[in-house]
Amino acid sequence: MSDDLITVSLEAVGDPTAEVYARLFAQFPDVEERFRRDTTGAIKAEMLTMVFDCLMNPAGPYQANVVRTERVNHDSSGAASEIFDRFFWIVRDACRERAGEAWTPATEAAWTAQIERILAASR
Ligand code: HEM
């Protein structure tokens, strides 16, 4: 199952927080300013944890609703929905970079399928 492959790949990834946000801020420089009040990193961690939770569990009603709700919340705080959706792909790219050889074509396919699934289910 694709979600099992994601769980296994995350063990090889470890903690990708630094790489994820480096990529986010490189792609969307204006966003960094909006994280300025996150001095402890708690908001960054919560965002990433939510994404992993959604990807590791099948896109059931709970995950789809969470993503749909956050997409609306983010729209009002300045992250348009195309940018919001990009975050999932940024997380994938950062995890691929960290996993190195442990990231197989099957891993890549599982991530892509699961991201497409959650995005489609949450629109
Ligand atoms: C590139 C896309 C994204 C940007 C630029 C972004 C930006 C932000 C910012 C600036 C905050 C802090 C808001 C504040 O000041 O209170 C935040 C909080 C948060 N984000 Fe994101 N976000 C993105 C994608 C996502 C995604 C995909 C998820 C989860 C599916 C998510 C989940 C959260 C959560 C749970 C919080 C903290 C609680 C909340 O405000 O709801 N974010 N995000």
Short mmCIF file of C-alpha atoms and ligand atoms in Angstrom, two decimals:
data_model
loop_
_atom_site.label_atom_id
_atom_site.label_comp_id
_atom_site.label_asym_id
_atom_site.label_seq_id
_atom_site.Cartn_x
_atom_site.Cartn_y
_atom_site.Cartn_z
CA MET A 1 0.00 0.00 0.00
CA SER A 2 1.31 3.41 -0.88
CA ASP A 3 0.86 4.78 2.64
CA ASP A 4 3.08 1.98 4.05
CA LEU A 5 5.82 2.94 1.61
CA ILE A 6 5.57 6.50 2.83
CA THR A 7 5.88 5.42 6.46
CA VAL A 8 8.95 3.31 5.64
CA SER A 9 10.55 6.11 3.64
CA LEU A 10 10.09 8.56 6.50
CA GLU A 11 12.29 6.37 8.69
CA ALA A 12 15.14 6.94 6.22
CA VAL A 13 14.35 10.65 6.04
CA GLY A 14 14.65 11.48 9.74
CA ASP A 15 13.75 15.10 10.54
CA PRO A 16 13.46 17.12 7.32
CA THR A 17 12.19 20.33 8.95
CA ALA A 18 15.22 22.47 8.06
CA GLU A 19 15.27 21.33 4.41
CA VAL A 20 11.51 21.74 4.01
CA TYR A 21 11.45 25.34 5.19
CA ALA A 22 14.65 26.24 3.35
CA ARG A 23 12.94 25.09 0.15
CA LEU A 24 9.69 26.88 1.03
CA PHE A 25 11.42 30.19 1.70
CA ALA A 26 13.61 29.85 -1.40
CA GLN A 27 10.55 29.32 -3.60
CA PHE A 28 8.32 31.86 -1.82
CA PRO A 29 10.57 34.49 -0.21
CA ASP A 30 7.63 36.55 1.08
CA VAL A 31 6.48 33.67 3.27
CA GLU A 32 9.47 33.81 5.63
CA GLU A 33 8.29 37.11 7.08
CA ARG A 34 4.97 35.52 8.04
CA PHE A 35 6.75 32.94 10.16
CA ARG A 36 8.63 35.56 12.12
CA ARG A 37 6.43 35.19 15.21
CA ASP A 38 7.18 31.43 15.21
CA THR A 39 10.27 31.90 17.36
CA THR A 40 10.10 28.39 18.86
CA GLY A 41 9.45 26.62 15.54
CA ALA A 42 6.18 25.25 16.93
CA ILE A 43 4.06 26.44 13.99
CA LYS A 44 6.53 25.07 11.45
CA ALA A 45 6.54 21.74 13.26
CA GLU A 46 2.74 21.63 13.46
CA MET A 47 2.36 22.33 9.75
CA LEU A 48 4.79 19.58 8.82
CA THR A 49 3.29 17.10 11.28
CA MET A 50 -0.13 17.68 9.78
CA VAL A 51 1.18 17.04 6.27
CA PHE A 52 2.86 13.78 7.36
CA ASP A 53 -0.25 12.66 9.17
CA CYS A 54 -2.33 13.27 6.06
CA LEU A 55 0.12 11.40 3.83
CA MET A 56 0.63 8.40 6.11
CA ASN A 57 -3.05 7.76 6.55
CA PRO A 58 -5.29 7.00 3.62
CA ALA A 59 -7.17 10.03 2.39
CA GLY A 60 -10.16 9.34 4.58
CA PRO A 61 -12.77 11.94 5.46
CA TYR A 62 -10.73 13.28 8.39
CA GLN A 63 -7.60 14.03 6.36
CA ALA A 64 -9.51 15.51 3.44
CA ASN A 65 -11.46 17.77 5.78
CA VAL A 66 -8.34 18.93 7.60
CA VAL A 67 -6.63 19.87 4.35
CA ARG A 68 -9.77 21.55 2.99
CA THR A 69 -10.15 23.58 6.22
CA GLU A 70 -6.50 24.59 6.33
CA ARG A 71 -6.58 25.61 2.67
CA VAL A 72 -9.40 28.05 3.51
CA ASN A 73 -7.63 29.28 6.68
CA HIS A 74 -4.44 29.88 4.73
CA ASP A 75 -6.25 31.77 2.00
CA SER A 76 -7.37 34.34 4.56
CA SER A 77 -3.86 34.58 6.01
CA GLY A 78 -2.27 35.14 2.60
CA ALA A 79 -1.31 31.70 1.20
CA ALA A 80 -3.34 31.29 -1.97
CA SER A 81 -4.52 27.75 -2.64
CA GLU A 82 -1.95 27.06 -5.40
CA ILE A 83 0.83 27.98 -2.97
CA PHE A 84 -0.83 25.99 -0.19
CA ASP A 85 -0.93 22.87 -2.37
CA ARG A 86 2.72 23.37 -3.35
CA PHE A 87 3.74 22.67 0.22
CA PHE A 88 3.07 18.95 -0.18
CA TRP A 89 5.44 18.78 -3.17
CA ILE A 90 8.07 20.81 -1.34
CA VAL A 91 7.90 18.31 1.53
CA ARG A 92 8.29 15.42 -0.93
CA ASP A 93 11.31 17.04 -2.60
CA ALA A 94 13.01 17.71 0.74
CA CYS A 95 12.38 14.14 1.92
CA ARG A 96 13.74 12.70 -1.34
CA GLU A 97 16.89 14.75 -0.90
CA ARG A 98 17.42 13.48 2.64
CA ALA A 99 16.57 9.84 1.96
CA GLY A 100 19.26 9.44 -0.71
CA GLU A 101 19.47 5.89 -2.06
CA ALA A 102 16.70 4.67 0.20
CA TRP A 103 14.29 6.64 -2.02
CA THR A 104 13.29 4.16 -4.75
CA PRO A 105 11.05 4.64 -7.78
CA ALA A 106 8.32 2.90 -5.77
CA THR A 107 8.79 5.46 -2.98
CA GLU A 108 8.50 8.28 -5.47
CA ALA A 109 5.36 6.77 -6.98
CA ALA A 110 3.79 6.27 -3.54
CA TRP A 111 4.39 9.89 -2.51
CA THR A 112 3.10 11.29 -5.78
CA ALA A 113 -0.01 9.12 -5.68
CA GLN A 114 -0.79 9.95 -2.08
CA ILE A 115 -0.29 13.69 -2.55
CA GLU A 116 -2.51 13.69 -5.64
CA ARG A 117 -5.08 11.71 -3.70
CA ILE A 118 -5.22 14.05 -0.71
CA LEU A 119 -5.29 17.15 -2.90
CA ALA A 120 -8.10 15.77 -5.05
CA ALA A 121 -10.09 14.60 -2.01
CA SER A 122 -9.78 17.98 -0.31
CA ARG A 123 -10.93 20.20 -3.16
C1 HEM B 1 3.27 26.90 0.85
C2 HEM B 1 2.19 26.63 1.58
C3 HEM B 1 1.96 27.15 2.96
C4 HEM B 1 2.29 28.35 3.52
C5 HEM B 1 2.97 29.54 2.84
C6 HEM B 1 1.86 28.33 4.89
C7 HEM B 1 2.02 29.36 5.79
C8 HEM B 1 1.65 29.33 7.10
C9 HEM B 1 1.86 30.40 8.05
C10 HEM B 1 2.51 31.73 7.71
C11 HEM B 1 1.39 29.99 9.25
C12 HEM B 1 1.38 30.79 10.54
C13 HEM B 1 0.06 31.49 10.57
C14 HEM B 1 -0.09 32.35 11.75
O1 HEM B 1 0.61 33.38 11.80
O2 HEM B 1 -0.89 31.98 12.61
C15 HEM B 1 0.87 28.66 9.08
C16 HEM B 1 0.30 27.89 10.07
C17 HEM B 1 -0.17 26.60 9.91
N1 HEM B 1 -0.19 25.88 8.75
FE1 HEM B 1 0.55 26.51 6.95
N2 HEM B 1 1.26 27.12 5.15
C18 HEM B 1 1.30 26.37 4.00
C19 HEM B 1 0.82 25.08 3.83
C20 HEM B 1 0.23 24.32 4.82
C21 HEM B 1 -0.28 22.98 4.63
C22 HEM B 1 -0.25 22.21 3.30
C23 HEM B 1 -0.79 22.58 5.84
C24 HEM B 1 -1.45 21.30 6.23
C25 HEM B 1 -2.12 20.52 5.45
C26 HEM B 1 -0.59 23.66 6.78
C27 HEM B 1 -0.95 23.63 8.10
C28 HEM B 1 -0.75 24.65 9.01
C29 HEM B 1 -1.09 24.58 10.41
C30 HEM B 1 -1.74 23.39 11.08
C31 HEM B 1 -0.72 25.79 10.96
C32 HEM B 1 -0.82 26.23 12.42
C33 HEM B 1 -2.20 26.40 12.91
C34 HEM B 1 -3.06 27.21 11.98
O3 HEM B 1 -2.79 28.42 11.78
O4 HEM B 1 -4.04 26.65 11.45
N3 HEM B 1 0.03 24.70 6.12
N4 HEM B 1 1.03 28.28 7.77
#
